[in-house]
Amino acid sequence: MPWRRTADPYQIWISEIMLQQTRVDTVIPYYKRFIEKFPTLDDLAQADEQILLKQWEGLGYYSRARNLQAGVKEVAQNYGGIVPDNRKEISSLKGVGPYTAGAVLSIAYGIPEHAVDGNVMRVLSRILLIEEDIAKPKTRKIFEEAVTEIISHEDPSSFNQGLMELGALICTPTSPKCLLCPVREHCAAFHEGKQNVLPIKTKTKKTKSLQYAMIAIRNEDKFLMEQRPASGLLANMWQFPMLETAVDILPVEIEEQLSESLKGIVDKAEKITSFKHVFSHLIWNVDGFIADSKNISAPNHMRWVTAEELDLLPIAGPVQKMKISLQQRGDV
DNA sequence: CATTCGTGGCG
DNA sequence: TCGCCAAGAAT
């Protein structure tokens, strides 16, 4: 992993933010590009947010990027550009929670601090036969105390990483490879045959569905784009103008409602695509339209952009899908 | 504390 | 096809 070839606390910090809820193989190319673009803490502190979000495009959880930059700016201004080397101060930085604090402290500074993530809770729940629900926030404290007891003071970095890697490669969520496990003789769950029922983790509720019409509004060589609000889902990302429609609406009714709400703005809307996009906690069902407009005024939070400018705007999954279908038609 | 925040891979 | 899951933090 490229972030294990550096001792720079800033670069290790970057990697730990990217790795939140994200697989190693997904992060690697993003990390490499990011470090090339923002090699030092000051480079990121001074970066334009749109450029930053464009670098983050496709990684998801975009508030991570904005919180990361906020934290980096705090370090530049209040800590002389040196990432704090104690839990109290580093935890005060935006986007740095209990796990990331411990990860950076142990990996970058060699300090014996716990770094409890999902892997660690799964591994230790089995080894130590801990049957608390790991979906509950307060349960993490139990594992933090356990790690504090057993962490190596000679090499806390390797200890924390080793625990996580054991979880990623051997002590997996389903069908753990106990026969290959180097610590199976120390594992209480293995001895009791409970490795397949631990950890205890309650189910999350199922996702809701929303129906949208997404409209690529074109005037000659430009498209009307809209920036999303500064908070909430896909904050500050750009999109083709969207209309929320009734979930149980018929396709023909969507087109009727569309031409009704865009009366005077667009000439005729033609449906060009239809797709589903799954987020963590909700689903978007999107019907994509293309329409021409004679009116080139841009409402609030909207801009007319050329195809080249469109390529510079940070856009998320659903807009990416719309853009691709426009490209396939030759509209962009 | 429960919910909100993306995306891609996998059984 | 679909639910589950992944090196979590903010609200």
PDB file of C-alpha atoms in Angstrom, chain A residues 83-304:
ATOM      1  CA  VAL A  83       0.010  17.451  12.605  1.00  0.00           C
ATOM      2  CA  PRO A  84      -0.614  17.188  16.377  1.00  0.00           C
ATOM      3  CA  ASP A  85       0.951  14.150  18.076  1.00  0.00           C
ATOM      4  CA  ASN A  86      -1.546  13.709  20.902  1.00  0.00           C
ATOM      5  CA  ARG A  87      -5.116  12.417  20.929  1.00  0.00           C
ATOM      6  CA  LYS A  88      -6.699  15.493  22.455  1.00  0.00           C
ATOM      7  CA  GLU A  89      -5.465  17.909  19.828  1.00  0.00           C
ATOM      8  CA  ILE A  90      -5.681  15.661  16.774  1.00  0.00           C
ATOM      9  CA  SER A  91      -9.229  14.644  17.721  1.00  0.00           C
ATOM     10  CA  SER A  92     -10.276  18.270  17.715  1.00  0.00           C
ATOM     11  CA  LEU A  93      -9.580  18.467  13.972  1.00  0.00           C
ATOM     12  CA  LYS A  94     -12.556  18.328  11.623  1.00  0.00           C
ATOM     13  CA  GLY A  95     -13.116  14.864  10.243  1.00  0.00           C
ATOM     14  CA  VAL A  96     -10.790  13.161  12.721  1.00  0.00           C
ATOM     15  CA  GLY A  97     -12.728  10.784  14.960  1.00  0.00           C
ATOM     16  CA  PRO A  98     -11.575   8.150  17.470  1.00  0.00           C
ATOM     17  CA  TYR A  99     -10.355   5.696  14.824  1.00  0.00           C
ATOM     18  CA  THR A 100      -8.474   8.159  12.598  1.00  0.00           C
ATOM     19  CA  ALA A 101      -6.860   9.817  15.623  1.00  0.00           C
ATOM     20  CA  GLY A 102      -5.468   6.490  16.822  1.00  0.00           C
ATOM     21  CA  ALA A 103      -4.431   5.403  13.334  1.00  0.00           C
ATOM     22  CA  VAL A 104      -2.412   8.541  12.614  1.00  0.00           C
ATOM     23  CA  LEU A 105      -0.895   8.654  16.107  1.00  0.00           C
ATOM     24  CA  SER A 106       0.243   5.032  15.994  1.00  0.00           C
ATOM     25  CA  ILE A 107       1.284   4.795  12.334  1.00  0.00           C
ATOM     26  CA  ALA A 108       2.860   8.223  11.867  1.00  0.00           C
ATOM     27  CA  TYR A 109       4.213   8.812  15.369  1.00  0.00           C
ATOM     28  CA  GLY A 110       4.595   5.320  16.847  1.00  0.00           C
ATOM     29  CA  ILE A 111       2.391   6.176  19.808  1.00  0.00           C
ATOM     30  CA  PRO A 112       0.554   3.232  21.445  1.00  0.00           C
ATOM     31  CA  GLU A 113      -2.992   4.494  20.869  1.00  0.00           C
ATOM     32  CA  HIS A 114      -5.972   2.309  19.978  1.00  0.00           C
ATOM     33  CA  ALA A 115      -7.415   2.488  16.447  1.00  0.00           C
ATOM     34  CA  VAL A 116     -10.692   0.600  16.548  1.00  0.00           C
ATOM     35  CA  ASP A 117     -12.467   0.102  13.236  1.00  0.00           C
ATOM     36  CA  GLY A 118     -14.909  -2.528  12.004  1.00  0.00           C
ATOM     37  CA  ASN A 119     -12.119  -5.043  11.462  1.00  0.00           C
ATOM     38  CA  VAL A 120     -10.789  -4.679  14.989  1.00  0.00           C
ATOM     39  CA  MET A 121     -14.223  -5.075  16.542  1.00  0.00           C
ATOM     40  CA  ARG A 122     -14.888  -8.215  14.478  1.00  0.00           C
ATOM     41  CA  VAL A 123     -11.501  -9.799  15.220  1.00  0.00           C
ATOM     42  CA  LEU A 124     -11.555  -9.049  18.931  1.00  0.00           C
ATOM     43  CA  SER A 125     -15.199  -9.997  19.339  1.00  0.00           C
ATOM     44  CA  ARG A 126     -14.147 -13.459  18.184  1.00  0.00           C
ATOM     45  CA  ILE A 127     -10.798 -13.780  19.957  1.00  0.00           C
ATOM     46  CA  LEU A 128     -12.131 -12.426  23.249  1.00  0.00           C
ATOM     47  CA  LEU A 129     -15.705 -13.724  22.780  1.00  0.00           C
ATOM     48  CA  ILE A 130     -17.283 -10.295  23.207  1.00  0.00           C
ATOM     49  CA  GLU A 131     -21.014 -10.544  22.504  1.00  0.00           C
ATOM     50  CA  GLU A 132     -22.036  -6.883  22.665  1.00  0.00           C
ATOM     51  CA  ASP A 133     -23.808  -5.486  19.593  1.00  0.00           C
ATOM     52  CA  ILE A 134     -21.078  -3.817  17.506  1.00  0.00           C
ATOM     53  CA  ALA A 135     -23.739  -1.737  15.746  1.00  0.00           C
ATOM     54  CA  LYS A 136     -24.219   0.201  18.988  1.00  0.00           C
ATOM     55  CA  PRO A 137     -21.957   3.276  19.352  1.00  0.00           C
ATOM     56  CA  LYS A 138     -21.156   2.634  23.038  1.00  0.00           C
ATOM     57  CA  THR A 139     -19.787  -0.819  22.222  1.00  0.00           C
ATOM     58  CA  ARG A 140     -16.686   0.678  20.594  1.00  0.00           C
ATOM     59  CA  LYS A 141     -15.450   1.768  24.017  1.00  0.00           C
ATOM     60  CA  ILE A 142     -15.209  -1.863  25.122  1.00  0.00           C
ATOM     61  CA  PHE A 143     -12.868  -2.623  22.239  1.00  0.00           C
ATOM     62  CA  GLU A 144     -10.820   0.524  22.764  1.00  0.00           C
ATOM     63  CA  GLU A 145     -10.164  -0.549  26.341  1.00  0.00           C
ATOM     64  CA  ALA A 146      -9.271  -4.063  25.181  1.00  0.00           C
ATOM     65  CA  VAL A 147      -6.760  -2.729  22.636  1.00  0.00           C
ATOM     66  CA  THR A 148      -5.249  -0.400  25.216  1.00  0.00           C
ATOM     67  CA  GLU A 149      -4.568  -3.478  27.366  1.00  0.00           C
ATOM     68  CA  ILE A 150      -2.877  -5.559  24.679  1.00  0.00           C
ATOM     69  CA  ILE A 151      -1.312  -3.082  22.237  1.00  0.00           C
ATOM     70  CA  SER A 152       2.420  -3.455  21.587  1.00  0.00           C
ATOM     71  CA  HIS A 153       4.481  -0.575  22.940  1.00  0.00           C
ATOM     72  CA  GLU A 154       7.449  -1.650  20.826  1.00  0.00           C
ATOM     73  CA  ASP A 155       5.571  -1.362  17.517  1.00  0.00           C
ATOM     74  CA  PRO A 156       2.061   0.043  17.927  1.00  0.00           C
ATOM     75  CA  SER A 157       1.914   0.856  14.203  1.00  0.00           C
ATOM     76  CA  SER A 158       2.359  -2.754  13.123  1.00  0.00           C
ATOM     77  CA  PHE A 159       0.090  -3.939  15.915  1.00  0.00           C
ATOM     78  CA  ASN A 160      -2.849  -1.784  14.831  1.00  0.00           C
ATOM     79  CA  GLN A 161      -2.314  -2.444  11.141  1.00  0.00           C
ATOM     80  CA  GLY A 162      -1.830  -6.150  11.752  1.00  0.00           C
ATOM     81  CA  LEU A 163      -5.097  -6.370  13.660  1.00  0.00           C
ATOM     82  CA  MET A 164      -6.945  -4.675  10.803  1.00  0.00           C
ATOM     83  CA  GLU A 165      -5.239  -6.751   8.147  1.00  0.00           C
ATOM     84  CA  LEU A 166      -6.055  -9.961  10.014  1.00  0.00           C
ATOM     85  CA  GLY A 167      -9.683  -8.867   9.819  1.00  0.00           C
ATOM     86  CA  ALA A 168      -9.452  -7.954   6.150  1.00  0.00           C
ATOM     87  CA  LEU A 169      -7.717 -11.131   4.965  1.00  0.00           C
ATOM     88  CA  ILE A 170      -8.391 -13.955   7.456  1.00  0.00           C
ATOM     89  CA  CYS A 171     -10.978 -13.061  10.068  1.00  0.00           C
ATOM     90  CA  THR A 172     -13.524 -11.986   7.444  1.00  0.00           C
ATOM     91  CA  PRO A 173     -17.191 -11.176   8.142  1.00  0.00           C
ATOM     92  CA  THR A 174     -18.470 -14.382   6.505  1.00  0.00           C
ATOM     93  CA  SER A 175     -16.626 -17.705   6.337  1.00  0.00           C
ATOM     94  CA  PRO A 176     -13.525 -16.681   8.289  1.00  0.00           C
ATOM     95  CA  LYS A 177     -10.426 -18.646   7.276  1.00  0.00           C
ATOM     96  CA  CYS A 178      -9.720 -20.041  10.729  1.00  0.00           C
ATOM     97  CA  LEU A 179      -7.508 -22.854   9.378  1.00  0.00           C
ATOM     98  CA  LEU A 180      -5.121 -20.206   8.083  1.00  0.00           C
ATOM     99  CA  CYS A 181      -5.349 -18.004  11.176  1.00  0.00           C
ATOM    100  CA  PRO A 182      -2.085 -17.430  13.052  1.00  0.00           C
ATOM    101  CA  VAL A 183      -3.905 -16.824  16.333  1.00  0.00           C
ATOM    102  CA  ARG A 184      -6.676 -19.422  16.205  1.00  0.00           C
ATOM    103  CA  GLU A 185      -5.282 -21.173  19.304  1.00  0.00           C
ATOM    104  CA  HIS A 186      -5.830 -17.925  21.185  1.00  0.00           C
ATOM    105  CA  CYS A 187      -9.354 -17.437  19.777  1.00  0.00           C
ATOM    106  CA  ALA A 188     -12.224 -18.136  22.157  1.00  0.00           C
ATOM    107  CA  ALA A 189     -14.802 -18.144  19.369  1.00  0.00           C
ATOM    108  CA  PHE A 190     -12.834 -20.745  17.411  1.00  0.00           C
ATOM    109  CA  HIS A 191     -12.595 -23.001  20.451  1.00  0.00           C
ATOM    110  CA  GLU A 192     -16.341 -22.763  20.999  1.00  0.00           C
ATOM    111  CA  GLY A 193     -17.267 -22.954  17.308  1.00  0.00           C
ATOM    112  CA  LYS A 194     -18.839 -19.492  17.434  1.00  0.00           C
ATOM    113  CA  GLN A 195     -16.708 -17.802  14.741  1.00  0.00           C
ATOM    114  CA  ASN A 196     -19.685 -17.767  12.387  1.00  0.00           C
ATOM    115  CA  VAL A 197     -22.116 -16.105  14.826  1.00  0.00           C
ATOM    116  CA  LEU A 198     -19.763 -13.381  16.017  1.00  0.00           C
ATOM    117  CA  PRO A 199     -19.706 -10.468  15.994  1.00  0.00           C
ATOM    118  CA  ILE A 200     -23.282  -9.675  16.977  1.00  0.00           C
ATOM    119  CA  LYS A 201     -24.498  -6.911  14.701  1.00  0.00           C
ATOM    120  CA  THR A 202     -28.118  -5.773  14.472  1.00  0.00           C
ATOM    121  CA  LYS A 203     -29.606  -5.105  11.052  1.00  0.00           C
ATOM    122  CA  THR A 204     -30.075  -1.669   9.572  1.00  0.00           C
ATOM    123  CA  LYS A 205     -33.450  -0.666   8.258  1.00  0.00           C
ATOM    124  CA  LYS A 206     -34.073  -0.828   4.537  1.00  0.00           C
ATOM    125  CA  THR A 207     -33.548   2.087   2.178  1.00  0.00           C
ATOM    126  CA  LYS A 208     -36.250   4.391   0.823  1.00  0.00           C
ATOM    127  CA  SER A 209     -36.831   5.076  -2.860  1.00  0.00           C
ATOM    128  CA  LEU A 210     -37.221   8.484  -4.490  1.00  0.00           C
ATOM    129  CA  GLN A 211     -38.311   9.261  -8.033  1.00  0.00           C
ATOM    130  CA  TYR A 212     -36.669  12.074 -10.015  1.00  0.00           C
ATOM    131  CA  ALA A 213     -36.693  13.618 -13.454  1.00  0.00           C
ATOM    132  CA  MET A 214     -33.220  14.859 -14.474  1.00  0.00           C
ATOM    133  CA  ILE A 215     -33.112  17.288 -17.387  1.00  0.00           C
ATOM    134  CA  ALA A 216     -30.127  18.182 -19.549  1.00  0.00           C
ATOM    135  CA  ILE A 217     -31.144  21.643 -20.741  1.00  0.00           C
ATOM    136  CA  ARG A 218     -29.142  22.711 -23.786  1.00  0.00           C
ATOM    137  CA  ASN A 219     -28.600  26.038 -25.502  1.00  0.00           C
ATOM    138  CA  GLU A 220     -26.294  25.691 -28.491  1.00  0.00           C
ATOM    139  CA  ASP A 221     -23.053  24.311 -27.033  1.00  0.00           C
ATOM    140  CA  LYS A 222     -23.914  24.882 -23.384  1.00  0.00           C
ATOM    141  CA  PHE A 223     -25.773  23.006 -20.665  1.00  0.00           C
ATOM    142  CA  LEU A 224     -27.502  24.390 -17.600  1.00  0.00           C
ATOM    143  CA  MET A 225     -25.915  22.990 -14.436  1.00  0.00           C
ATOM    144  CA  GLU A 226     -26.996  23.421 -10.835  1.00  0.00           C
ATOM    145  CA  GLN A 227     -24.913  23.317  -7.655  1.00  0.00           C
ATOM    146  CA  ARG A 228     -26.401  21.385  -4.760  1.00  0.00           C
ATOM    147  CA  PRO A 229     -26.735  22.985  -1.310  1.00  0.00           C
ATOM    148  CA  ALA A 230     -23.658  23.271   0.948  1.00  0.00           C
ATOM    149  CA  SER A 231     -24.960  20.621   3.326  1.00  0.00           C
ATOM    150  CA  GLY A 232     -26.700  17.290   3.039  1.00  0.00           C
ATOM    151  CA  LEU A 233     -26.496  14.651   0.339  1.00  0.00           C
ATOM    152  CA  LEU A 234     -23.783  15.320  -2.280  1.00  0.00           C
ATOM    153  CA  ALA A 235     -23.184  18.759  -0.793  1.00  0.00           C
ATOM    154  CA  ASN A 236     -21.729  21.328  -3.209  1.00  0.00           C
ATOM    155  CA  MET A 237     -21.671  18.809  -6.057  1.00  0.00           C
ATOM    156  CA  TRP A 238     -23.111  19.742  -9.453  1.00  0.00           C
ATOM    157  CA  GLN A 239     -26.022  18.200 -11.281  1.00  0.00           C
ATOM    158  CA  PHE A 240     -28.376  18.598 -14.182  1.00  0.00           C
ATOM    159  CA  PRO A 241     -31.542  20.309 -12.897  1.00  0.00           C
ATOM    160  CA  MET A 242     -33.819  17.798 -11.210  1.00  0.00           C
ATOM    161  CA  LEU A 243     -37.475  17.530 -10.262  1.00  0.00           C
ATOM    162  CA  GLU A 244     -38.749  15.210  -7.588  1.00  0.00           C
ATOM    163  CA  THR A 245     -41.769  13.329  -8.832  1.00  0.00           C
ATOM    164  CA  ALA A 246     -44.209  10.991  -7.132  1.00  0.00           C
ATOM    165  CA  VAL A 247     -42.824   7.540  -6.425  1.00  0.00           C
ATOM    166  CA  ASP A 248     -45.771   5.750  -7.974  1.00  0.00           C
ATOM    167  CA  ILE A 249     -46.107   8.071 -10.940  1.00  0.00           C
ATOM    168  CA  LEU A 250     -46.456   6.633 -14.443  1.00  0.00           C
ATOM    169  CA  PRO A 251     -43.737   7.391 -17.026  1.00  0.00           C
ATOM    170  CA  VAL A 252     -46.195   9.313 -19.207  1.00  0.00           C
ATOM    171  CA  GLU A 253     -47.243  11.424 -16.216  1.00  0.00           C
ATOM    172  CA  ILE A 254     -43.611  12.324 -15.516  1.00  0.00           C
ATOM    173  CA  GLU A 255     -43.302  13.808 -18.994  1.00  0.00           C
ATOM    174  CA  GLU A 256     -46.540  15.728 -18.543  1.00  0.00           C
ATOM    175  CA  GLN A 257     -45.429  17.151 -15.187  1.00  0.00           C
ATOM    176  CA  LEU A 258     -42.042  17.972 -16.690  1.00  0.00           C
ATOM    177  CA  SER A 259     -43.344  20.048 -19.559  1.00  0.00           C
ATOM    178  CA  GLU A 260     -45.735  21.702 -17.113  1.00  0.00           C
ATOM    179  CA  SER A 261     -43.030  22.822 -14.669  1.00  0.00           C
ATOM    180  CA  LEU A 262     -40.565  23.851 -17.355  1.00  0.00           C
ATOM    181  CA  LYS A 263     -43.091  25.779 -19.375  1.00  0.00           C
ATOM    182  CA  GLY A 264     -41.419  28.810 -20.907  1.00  0.00           C
ATOM    183  CA  ILE A 265     -37.962  27.468 -20.128  1.00  0.00           C
ATOM    184  CA  VAL A 266     -37.573  24.553 -22.471  1.00  0.00           C
ATOM    185  CA  ASP A 267     -39.039  23.758 -25.845  1.00  0.00           C
ATOM    186  CA  LYS A 268     -39.595  20.025 -25.787  1.00  0.00           C
ATOM    187  CA  ALA A 269     -38.249  17.393 -23.448  1.00  0.00           C
ATOM    188  CA  GLU A 270     -37.272  13.989 -24.783  1.00  0.00           C
ATOM    189  CA  LYS A 271     -36.600  11.043 -22.531  1.00  0.00           C
ATOM    190  CA  ILE A 272     -33.150   9.614 -23.254  1.00  0.00           C
ATOM    191  CA  THR A 273     -32.424   7.290 -20.347  1.00  0.00           C
ATOM    192  CA  SER A 274     -33.710   5.728 -17.162  1.00  0.00           C
ATOM    193  CA  PHE A 275     -31.627   4.338 -14.336  1.00  0.00           C
ATOM    194  CA  LYS A 276     -31.466   3.474 -10.665  1.00  0.00           C
ATOM    195  CA  HIS A 277     -28.779   4.745  -8.305  1.00  0.00           C
ATOM    196  CA  VAL A 278     -28.290   3.164  -4.885  1.00  0.00           C
ATOM    197  CA  PHE A 279     -26.927   5.253  -2.008  1.00  0.00           C
ATOM    198  CA  SER A 280     -26.195   3.997   1.512  1.00  0.00           C
ATOM    199  CA  HIS A 281     -29.597   4.899   2.862  1.00  0.00           C
ATOM    200  CA  LEU A 282     -31.770   5.668  -0.176  1.00  0.00           C
ATOM    201  CA  ILE A 283     -32.399   4.867  -3.808  1.00  0.00           C
ATOM    202  CA  TRP A 284     -32.868   7.291  -6.658  1.00  0.00           C
ATOM    203  CA  ASN A 285     -34.974   6.197  -9.610  1.00  0.00           C
ATOM    204  CA  VAL A 286     -34.132   8.675 -12.328  1.00  0.00           C
ATOM    205  CA  ASP A 287     -35.679   9.387 -15.700  1.00  0.00           C
ATOM    206  CA  GLY A 288     -33.277  11.420 -17.818  1.00  0.00           C
ATOM    207  CA  PHE A 289     -34.490  13.979 -20.367  1.00  0.00           C
ATOM    208  CA  ILE A 290     -32.860  16.310 -22.839  1.00  0.00           C
ATOM    209  CA  ALA A 291     -34.405  19.596 -23.852  1.00  0.00           C
ATOM    210  CA  ASP A 292     -33.488  22.764 -25.730  1.00  0.00           C
ATOM    211  CA  SER A 293     -33.894  26.213 -24.237  1.00  0.00           C
ATOM    212  CA  LYS A 294     -34.060  29.649 -25.857  1.00  0.00           C
ATOM    213  CA  ASN A 295     -33.830  31.345 -22.477  1.00  0.00           C
ATOM    214  CA  ILE A 296     -30.206  31.699 -21.375  1.00  0.00           C
ATOM    215  CA  SER A 297     -30.824  33.311 -17.992  1.00  0.00           C
ATOM    216  CA  ALA A 298     -29.419  31.253 -15.136  1.00  0.00           C
ATOM    217  CA  PRO A 299     -31.392  31.024 -11.870  1.00  0.00           C
ATOM    218  CA  ASN A 300     -29.647  30.971  -8.490  1.00  0.00           C
ATOM    219  CA  HIS A 301     -27.009  28.259  -8.038  1.00  0.00           C
ATOM    220  CA  MET A 302     -27.105  27.544 -11.756  1.00  0.00           C
ATOM    221  CA  ARG A 303     -24.577  28.124 -14.548  1.00  0.00           C
ATOM    222  CA  TRP A 304     -24.477  27.590 -18.289  1.00  0.00           C
TER     223      TRP A 304
END
